[in-house]
């Protein structure tokens, strides 16, 4: 009976988020994230044992504007998608609360420590554990449907939800992101990704573009959906 309830709530929440704009959906156990990927204080997340991951597909046409670095068009799109994701998380949290459960929406883009890549939660690792995709050589979430052309949001909850299984690592022979990176920060082995080099290159690119968001977009554009 408990498993039936988990499936029922899972399908109801998934269908609701799809109607509100989500393109992909998955659920993980928060306990599987670890302290590095979930840094909120224990009193805030106590009892919230599920992480709901939702994905919005970025505009492929907007990404065509990204040639040598981020552009104002991509910057505006990136910002508006974050707003949409935050609204999606609020609506999903409200949906959960209206059914008598607790929910905590995590902002789509709120970095606590950019240089060390730390936030309240790692949306990409939550999505990885939720079976949405895997962490690619470019240090981003890669999905079979969109490659890395997406943005992510997470809601923590105690609603009993079926948990998804992680996908196998799927980059395999694809190395499109390596040649797209002007700083050479992307390596053959994902564990060797150069966070500092990436950060320094982004600072240079956004200064040249005249924008205020730490974004690049080059490896996002390069990582297209494939048949893995």
PDB file of C-alpha atoms in Angstrom:
ATOM      1  CA  UNK A   1       0.000   0.000   0.000  1.00  0.00           C
ATOM      2  CA  UNK A   2       2.860   2.404   0.842  1.00  0.00           C
ATOM      3  CA  UNK A   3       4.519   1.727  -2.527  1.00  0.00           C
ATOM      4  CA  UNK A   4       1.210   2.349  -4.284  1.00  0.00           C
ATOM      5  CA  UNK A   5       0.926   5.719  -2.522  1.00  0.00           C
ATOM      6  CA  UNK A   6       4.485   6.635  -3.527  1.00  0.00           C
ATOM      7  CA  UNK A   7       3.699   5.878  -7.171  1.00  0.00           C
ATOM      8  CA  UNK A   8       0.403   7.779  -6.999  1.00  0.00           C
ATOM      9  CA  UNK A   9       1.988  10.922  -5.557  1.00  0.00           C
ATOM     10  CA  UNK A  10       4.933  10.629  -7.952  1.00  0.00           C
ATOM     11  CA  UNK A  11       2.691  10.554 -11.015  1.00  0.00           C
ATOM     12  CA  UNK A  12       0.465  13.366  -9.730  1.00  0.00           C
ATOM     13  CA  UNK A  13       3.420  15.643  -8.996  1.00  0.00           C
ATOM     14  CA  UNK A  14       5.200  14.768 -12.237  1.00  0.00           C
ATOM     15  CA  UNK A  15       2.117  15.488 -14.332  1.00  0.00           C
ATOM     16  CA  UNK A  16       1.548  18.768 -12.491  1.00  0.00           C
ATOM     17  CA  UNK A  17       5.127  19.969 -13.087  1.00  0.00           C
ATOM     18  CA  UNK A  18       4.903  19.039 -16.763  1.00  0.00           C
ATOM     19  CA  UNK A  19       1.770  21.141 -17.101  1.00  0.00           C
ATOM     20  CA  UNK A  20       3.673  24.025 -15.481  1.00  0.00           C
ATOM     21  CA  UNK A  21       6.609  23.852 -17.883  1.00  0.00           C
ATOM     22  CA  UNK A  22       8.980  21.106 -16.719  1.00  0.00           C
ATOM     23  CA  UNK A  23      10.484  18.978 -19.501  1.00  0.00           C
ATOM     24  CA  UNK A  24      12.043  16.261 -17.314  1.00  0.00           C
ATOM     25  CA  UNK A  25      11.340  15.051 -13.775  1.00  0.00           C
ATOM     26  CA  UNK A  26      12.935  12.678 -11.285  1.00  0.00           C
ATOM     27  CA  UNK A  27      13.133  11.927  -7.567  1.00  0.00           C
ATOM     28  CA  UNK A  28      16.155  11.049  -5.418  1.00  0.00           C
ATOM     29  CA  UNK A  29      16.784  10.388  -1.748  1.00  0.00           C
ATOM     30  CA  UNK A  30      18.331  13.413  -0.065  1.00  0.00           C
ATOM     31  CA  UNK A  31      20.493  11.059   2.009  1.00  0.00           C
ATOM     32  CA  UNK A  32      22.287  10.051  -1.201  1.00  0.00           C
ATOM     33  CA  UNK A  33      23.538  13.590  -1.868  1.00  0.00           C
ATOM     34  CA  UNK A  34      25.993  13.967   0.998  1.00  0.00           C
ATOM     35  CA  UNK A  35      27.068  17.153   2.783  1.00  0.00           C
ATOM     36  CA  UNK A  36      29.020  18.628  -0.139  1.00  0.00           C
ATOM     37  CA  UNK A  37      25.986  18.564  -2.403  1.00  0.00           C
ATOM     38  CA  UNK A  38      23.427  19.526   0.246  1.00  0.00           C
ATOM     39  CA  UNK A  39      24.787  22.132   2.648  1.00  0.00           C
ATOM     40  CA  UNK A  40      21.615  23.486   4.280  1.00  0.00           C
ATOM     41  CA  UNK A  41      21.463  23.371   8.086  1.00  0.00           C
ATOM     42  CA  UNK A  42      19.929  20.157   9.504  1.00  0.00           C
ATOM     43  CA  UNK A  43      16.960  21.948  11.181  1.00  0.00           C
ATOM     44  CA  UNK A  44      15.923  23.336   7.772  1.00  0.00           C
ATOM     45  CA  UNK A  45      15.917  20.003   5.943  1.00  0.00           C
ATOM     46  CA  UNK A  46      15.040  17.666   8.812  1.00  0.00           C
ATOM     47  CA  UNK A  47      12.571  15.029   7.626  1.00  0.00           C
ATOM     48  CA  UNK A  48      12.757  16.126   3.979  1.00  0.00           C
ATOM     49  CA  UNK A  49      13.964  12.815   2.617  1.00  0.00           C
ATOM     50  CA  UNK A  50      13.118  13.301  -1.061  1.00  0.00           C
ATOM     51  CA  UNK A  51      14.713  15.610  -3.647  1.00  0.00           C
ATOM     52  CA  UNK A  52      12.471  16.384  -6.608  1.00  0.00           C
ATOM     53  CA  UNK A  53      14.495  17.370  -9.681  1.00  0.00           C
ATOM     54  CA  UNK A  54      12.921  19.296 -12.564  1.00  0.00           C
ATOM     55  CA  UNK A  55      14.422  20.353 -15.888  1.00  0.00           C
ATOM     56  CA  UNK A  56      13.671  23.150 -18.357  1.00  0.00           C
ATOM     57  CA  UNK A  57      14.976  22.782 -21.907  1.00  0.00           C
ATOM     58  CA  UNK A  58      16.959  25.818 -23.050  1.00  0.00           C
ATOM     59  CA  UNK A  59      16.218  27.356 -26.439  1.00  0.00           C
ATOM     60  CA  UNK A  60      18.399  25.719 -29.083  1.00  0.00           C
ATOM     61  CA  UNK A  61      18.082  28.829 -31.256  1.00  0.00           C
ATOM     62  CA  UNK A  62      19.302  31.112 -28.496  1.00  0.00           C
ATOM     63  CA  UNK A  63      22.346  28.890 -28.085  1.00  0.00           C
ATOM     64  CA  UNK A  64      23.150  29.376 -31.778  1.00  0.00           C
ATOM     65  CA  UNK A  65      24.027  32.967 -30.803  1.00  0.00           C
ATOM     66  CA  UNK A  66      26.810  31.666 -28.541  1.00  0.00           C
ATOM     67  CA  UNK A  67      29.882  31.463 -30.800  1.00  0.00           C
ATOM     68  CA  UNK A  68      32.932  32.798 -28.950  1.00  0.00           C
ATOM     69  CA  UNK A  69      31.339  33.301 -25.541  1.00  0.00           C
ATOM     70  CA  UNK A  70      28.157  34.406 -23.779  1.00  0.00           C
ATOM     71  CA  UNK A  71      25.975  37.014 -25.486  1.00  0.00           C
ATOM     72  CA  UNK A  72      23.349  39.423 -24.233  1.00  0.00           C
ATOM     73  CA  UNK A  73      20.650  37.260 -25.840  1.00  0.00           C
ATOM     74  CA  UNK A  74      21.870  34.173 -23.983  1.00  0.00           C
ATOM     75  CA  UNK A  75      22.266  36.198 -20.784  1.00  0.00           C
ATOM     76  CA  UNK A  76      18.636  37.367 -20.929  1.00  0.00           C
ATOM     77  CA  UNK A  77      17.385  33.854 -21.754  1.00  0.00           C
ATOM     78  CA  UNK A  78      19.420  32.372 -18.889  1.00  0.00           C
ATOM     79  CA  UNK A  79      17.988  34.869 -16.419  1.00  0.00           C
ATOM     80  CA  UNK A  80      14.377  34.398 -17.542  1.00  0.00           C
ATOM     81  CA  UNK A  81      14.694  30.626 -17.378  1.00  0.00           C
ATOM     82  CA  UNK A  82      15.927  30.927 -13.794  1.00  0.00           C
ATOM     83  CA  UNK A  83      12.852  33.016 -12.960  1.00  0.00           C
ATOM     84  CA  UNK A  84      10.608  30.428 -14.584  1.00  0.00           C
ATOM     85  CA  UNK A  85      12.319  27.612 -12.671  1.00  0.00           C
ATOM     86  CA  UNK A  86      11.948  29.430  -9.370  1.00  0.00           C
ATOM     87  CA  UNK A  87       8.249  29.876 -10.102  1.00  0.00           C
ATOM     88  CA  UNK A  88       7.979  26.203 -11.041  1.00  0.00           C
ATOM     89  CA  UNK A  89       9.585  25.207  -7.725  1.00  0.00           C
ATOM     90  CA  UNK A  90       7.224  27.485  -5.783  1.00  0.00           C
ATOM     91  CA  UNK A  91       4.215  25.999  -7.542  1.00  0.00           C
ATOM     92  CA  UNK A  92       5.438  22.444  -6.995  1.00  0.00           C
ATOM     93  CA  UNK A  93       6.048  23.203  -3.305  1.00  0.00           C
ATOM     94  CA  UNK A  94       2.562  24.662  -3.009  1.00  0.00           C
ATOM     95  CA  UNK A  95       1.096  21.588  -4.726  1.00  0.00           C
ATOM     96  CA  UNK A  96       2.851  19.392  -2.157  1.00  0.00           C
ATOM     97  CA  UNK A  97       1.831  21.548   0.819  1.00  0.00           C
ATOM     98  CA  UNK A  98      -1.794  21.614  -0.314  1.00  0.00           C
ATOM     99  CA  UNK A  99      -1.781  17.841   0.119  1.00  0.00           C
ATOM    100  CA  UNK A 100      -0.498  18.038   3.684  1.00  0.00           C
ATOM    101  CA  UNK A 101       3.244  17.544   3.201  1.00  0.00           C
ATOM    102  CA  UNK A 102       6.260  19.816   3.717  1.00  0.00           C
ATOM    103  CA  UNK A 103       8.296  21.224   0.842  1.00  0.00           C
ATOM    104  CA  UNK A 104      11.371  23.426   0.478  1.00  0.00           C
ATOM    105  CA  UNK A 105      12.020  25.050  -2.934  1.00  0.00           C
ATOM    106  CA  UNK A 106      15.715  25.706  -3.605  1.00  0.00           C
ATOM    107  CA  UNK A 107      16.561  28.712  -5.842  1.00  0.00           C
ATOM    108  CA  UNK A 108      17.693  27.846  -9.341  1.00  0.00           C
ATOM    109  CA  UNK A 109      20.814  29.995  -9.279  1.00  0.00           C
ATOM    110  CA  UNK A 110      22.043  31.001  -5.846  1.00  0.00           C
ATOM    111  CA  UNK A 111      25.733  30.218  -5.507  1.00  0.00           C
ATOM    112  CA  UNK A 112      27.196  30.603  -2.016  1.00  0.00           C
ATOM    113  CA  UNK A 113      30.815  30.187  -3.137  1.00  0.00           C
ATOM    114  CA  UNK A 114      31.273  30.435  -6.934  1.00  0.00           C
ATOM    115  CA  UNK A 115      34.994  29.770  -6.966  1.00  0.00           C
ATOM    116  CA  UNK A 116      34.515  26.508  -5.062  1.00  0.00           C
ATOM    117  CA  UNK A 117      31.236  25.724  -6.839  1.00  0.00           C
ATOM    118  CA  UNK A 118      29.140  25.539  -3.657  1.00  0.00           C
ATOM    119  CA  UNK A 119      25.422  26.241  -3.294  1.00  0.00           C
ATOM    120  CA  UNK A 120      22.667  25.238  -0.877  1.00  0.00           C
ATOM    121  CA  UNK A 121      22.221  22.178  -3.049  1.00  0.00           C
ATOM    122  CA  UNK A 122      23.877  20.868  -6.184  1.00  0.00           C
ATOM    123  CA  UNK A 123      20.969  20.725  -8.634  1.00  0.00           C
ATOM    124  CA  UNK A 124      23.005  18.654 -11.078  1.00  0.00           C
ATOM    125  CA  UNK A 125      23.926  16.027  -8.490  1.00  0.00           C
ATOM    126  CA  UNK A 126      20.324  15.860  -7.296  1.00  0.00           C
ATOM    127  CA  UNK A 127      19.276  15.358 -10.933  1.00  0.00           C
ATOM    128  CA  UNK A 128      21.977  12.718 -11.399  1.00  0.00           C
ATOM    129  CA  UNK A 129      20.781  10.768  -8.365  1.00  0.00           C
ATOM    130  CA  UNK A 130      17.189  11.202  -9.577  1.00  0.00           C
ATOM    131  CA  UNK A 131      17.922   9.412 -12.837  1.00  0.00           C
ATOM    132  CA  UNK A 132      17.525  12.516 -15.004  1.00  0.00           C
ATOM    133  CA  UNK A 133      21.046  12.395 -16.474  1.00  0.00           C
ATOM    134  CA  UNK A 134      24.729  12.087 -15.607  1.00  0.00           C
ATOM    135  CA  UNK A 135      27.643  14.450 -14.956  1.00  0.00           C
ATOM    136  CA  UNK A 136      29.552  14.809 -18.205  1.00  0.00           C
ATOM    137  CA  UNK A 137      33.137  15.691 -19.006  1.00  0.00           C
ATOM    138  CA  UNK A 138      32.014  19.343 -19.081  1.00  0.00           C
ATOM    139  CA  UNK A 139      31.075  19.129 -15.366  1.00  0.00           C
ATOM    140  CA  UNK A 140      27.407  19.729 -16.272  1.00  0.00           C
ATOM    141  CA  UNK A 141      24.378  17.494 -16.207  1.00  0.00           C
ATOM    142  CA  UNK A 142      23.922  15.672 -19.501  1.00  0.00           C
ATOM    143  CA  UNK A 143      20.555  14.167 -20.420  1.00  0.00           C
ATOM    144  CA  UNK A 144      19.732  11.834 -23.327  1.00  0.00           C
ATOM    145  CA  UNK A 145      16.982  14.232 -24.403  1.00  0.00           C
ATOM    146  CA  UNK A 146      18.817  17.575 -24.381  1.00  0.00           C
ATOM    147  CA  UNK A 147      22.536  17.003 -23.820  1.00  0.00           C
ATOM    148  CA  UNK A 148      23.564  19.873 -21.516  1.00  0.00           C
ATOM    149  CA  UNK A 149      21.029  22.314 -22.995  1.00  0.00           C
ATOM    150  CA  UNK A 150      18.921  22.668 -19.869  1.00  0.00           C
ATOM    151  CA  UNK A 151      18.564  24.389 -16.510  1.00  0.00           C
ATOM    152  CA  UNK A 152      17.633  22.641 -13.264  1.00  0.00           C
ATOM    153  CA  UNK A 153      15.650  23.210 -10.077  1.00  0.00           C
ATOM    154  CA  UNK A 154      15.105  21.126  -6.931  1.00  0.00           C
ATOM    155  CA  UNK A 155      12.394  20.883  -4.297  1.00  0.00           C
ATOM    156  CA  UNK A 156      12.991  18.970  -1.067  1.00  0.00           C
ATOM    157  CA  UNK A 157       9.994  17.279   0.501  1.00  0.00           C
ATOM    158  CA  UNK A 158       8.737  14.627   2.891  1.00  0.00           C
ATOM    159  CA  UNK A 159       5.968  13.613   0.490  1.00  0.00           C
ATOM    160  CA  UNK A 160       6.219   9.843  -0.053  1.00  0.00           C
ATOM    161  CA  UNK A 161       7.478   9.602  -3.625  1.00  0.00           C
ATOM    162  CA  UNK A 162       8.869   6.744  -5.666  1.00  0.00           C
ATOM    163  CA  UNK A 163      12.634   7.092  -6.099  1.00  0.00           C
ATOM    164  CA  UNK A 164      14.249   6.844  -9.537  1.00  0.00           C
ATOM    165  CA  UNK A 165      17.398   4.910 -10.368  1.00  0.00           C
ATOM    166  CA  UNK A 166      20.484   6.782 -11.651  1.00  0.00           C
ATOM    167  CA  UNK A 167      21.342   6.424 -15.335  1.00  0.00           C
ATOM    168  CA  UNK A 168      24.652   4.911 -16.480  1.00  0.00           C
ATOM    169  CA  UNK A 169      27.343   7.382 -17.526  1.00  0.00           C
ATOM    170  CA  UNK A 170      26.615   8.098 -21.165  1.00  0.00           C
ATOM    171  CA  UNK A 171      29.250  10.411 -22.662  1.00  0.00           C
ATOM    172  CA  UNK A 172      31.266   7.412 -23.864  1.00  0.00           C
ATOM    173  CA  UNK A 173      33.043   8.327 -27.134  1.00  0.00           C
ATOM    174  CA  UNK A 174      31.616  11.862 -27.334  1.00  0.00           C
ATOM    175  CA  UNK A 175      34.200  14.568 -26.691  1.00  0.00           C
ATOM    176  CA  UNK A 176      32.515  17.558 -28.334  1.00  0.00           C
ATOM    177  CA  UNK A 177      32.818  19.664 -25.186  1.00  0.00           C
ATOM    178  CA  UNK A 178      36.620  19.355 -24.998  1.00  0.00           C
ATOM    179  CA  UNK A 179      37.288  21.369 -28.147  1.00  0.00           C
ATOM    180  CA  UNK A 180      34.595  23.922 -27.254  1.00  0.00           C
ATOM    181  CA  UNK A 181      36.363  25.100 -24.088  1.00  0.00           C
ATOM    182  CA  UNK A 182      38.716  28.085 -24.706  1.00  0.00           C
ATOM    183  CA  UNK A 183      40.550  27.537 -21.417  1.00  0.00           C
ATOM    184  CA  UNK A 184      41.086  23.795 -21.828  1.00  0.00           C
ATOM    185  CA  UNK A 185      39.368  23.225 -18.482  1.00  0.00           C
ATOM    186  CA  UNK A 186      37.459  20.162 -19.734  1.00  0.00           C
ATOM    187  CA  UNK A 187      39.524  17.000 -19.596  1.00  0.00           C
ATOM    188  CA  UNK A 188      39.192  13.415 -20.785  1.00  0.00           C
ATOM    189  CA  UNK A 189      38.488  12.298 -17.231  1.00  0.00           C
ATOM    190  CA  UNK A 190      35.525  14.191 -15.682  1.00  0.00           C
ATOM    191  CA  UNK A 191      37.285  14.085 -12.287  1.00  0.00           C
ATOM    192  CA  UNK A 192      40.091  16.240 -13.741  1.00  0.00           C
ATOM    193  CA  UNK A 193      37.817  19.170 -14.666  1.00  0.00           C
ATOM    194  CA  UNK A 194      39.650  22.431 -13.917  1.00  0.00           C
ATOM    195  CA  UNK A 195      37.190  24.474 -11.815  1.00  0.00           C
ATOM    196  CA  UNK A 196      39.620  27.357 -11.294  1.00  0.00           C
ATOM    197  CA  UNK A 197      40.516  27.595 -14.970  1.00  0.00           C
ATOM    198  CA  UNK A 198      36.823  27.563 -15.903  1.00  0.00           C
ATOM    199  CA  UNK A 199      36.031  30.287 -13.378  1.00  0.00           C
ATOM    200  CA  UNK A 200      38.875  32.528 -14.576  1.00  0.00           C
ATOM    201  CA  UNK A 201      37.862  32.102 -18.216  1.00  0.00           C
ATOM    202  CA  UNK A 202      34.229  32.936 -17.435  1.00  0.00           C
ATOM    203  CA  UNK A 203      35.266  36.148 -15.665  1.00  0.00           C
ATOM    204  CA  UNK A 204      37.153  37.168 -18.802  1.00  0.00           C
ATOM    205  CA  UNK A 205      34.290  36.224 -21.149  1.00  0.00           C
ATOM    206  CA  UNK A 206      31.550  38.066 -19.258  1.00  0.00           C
ATOM    207  CA  UNK A 207      33.710  41.191 -19.051  1.00  0.00           C
ATOM    208  CA  UNK A 208      34.153  41.108 -22.830  1.00  0.00           C
ATOM    209  CA  UNK A 209      30.413  40.516 -23.320  1.00  0.00           C
ATOM    210  CA  UNK A 210      29.380  43.274 -20.913  1.00  0.00           C
ATOM    211  CA  UNK A 211      27.140  41.068 -18.823  1.00  0.00           C
ATOM    212  CA  UNK A 212      26.939  40.474 -15.075  1.00  0.00           C
ATOM    213  CA  UNK A 213      26.183  36.725 -14.796  1.00  0.00           C
ATOM    214  CA  UNK A 214      28.890  34.073 -14.462  1.00  0.00           C
ATOM    215  CA  UNK A 215      27.946  32.148 -17.595  1.00  0.00           C
ATOM    216  CA  UNK A 216      29.722  30.934 -20.699  1.00  0.00           C
ATOM    217  CA  UNK A 217      27.457  28.672 -22.786  1.00  0.00           C
ATOM    218  CA  UNK A 218      30.127  27.229 -25.094  1.00  0.00           C
ATOM    219  CA  UNK A 219      30.175  23.689 -23.700  1.00  0.00           C
ATOM    220  CA  UNK A 220      26.389  23.862 -23.154  1.00  0.00           C
ATOM    221  CA  UNK A 221      25.963  24.526 -26.883  1.00  0.00           C
ATOM    222  CA  UNK A 222      28.474  21.835 -27.847  1.00  0.00           C
ATOM    223  CA  UNK A 223      26.723  19.135 -25.811  1.00  0.00           C
ATOM    224  CA  UNK A 224      23.807  18.101 -28.015  1.00  0.00           C
ATOM    225  CA  UNK A 225      21.363  15.234 -27.472  1.00  0.00           C
ATOM    226  CA  UNK A 226      22.702  11.979 -28.864  1.00  0.00           C
ATOM    227  CA  UNK A 227      21.817   8.322 -29.020  1.00  0.00           C
ATOM    228  CA  UNK A 228      24.062   6.841 -26.346  1.00  0.00           C
TER     229      UNK A 228
END
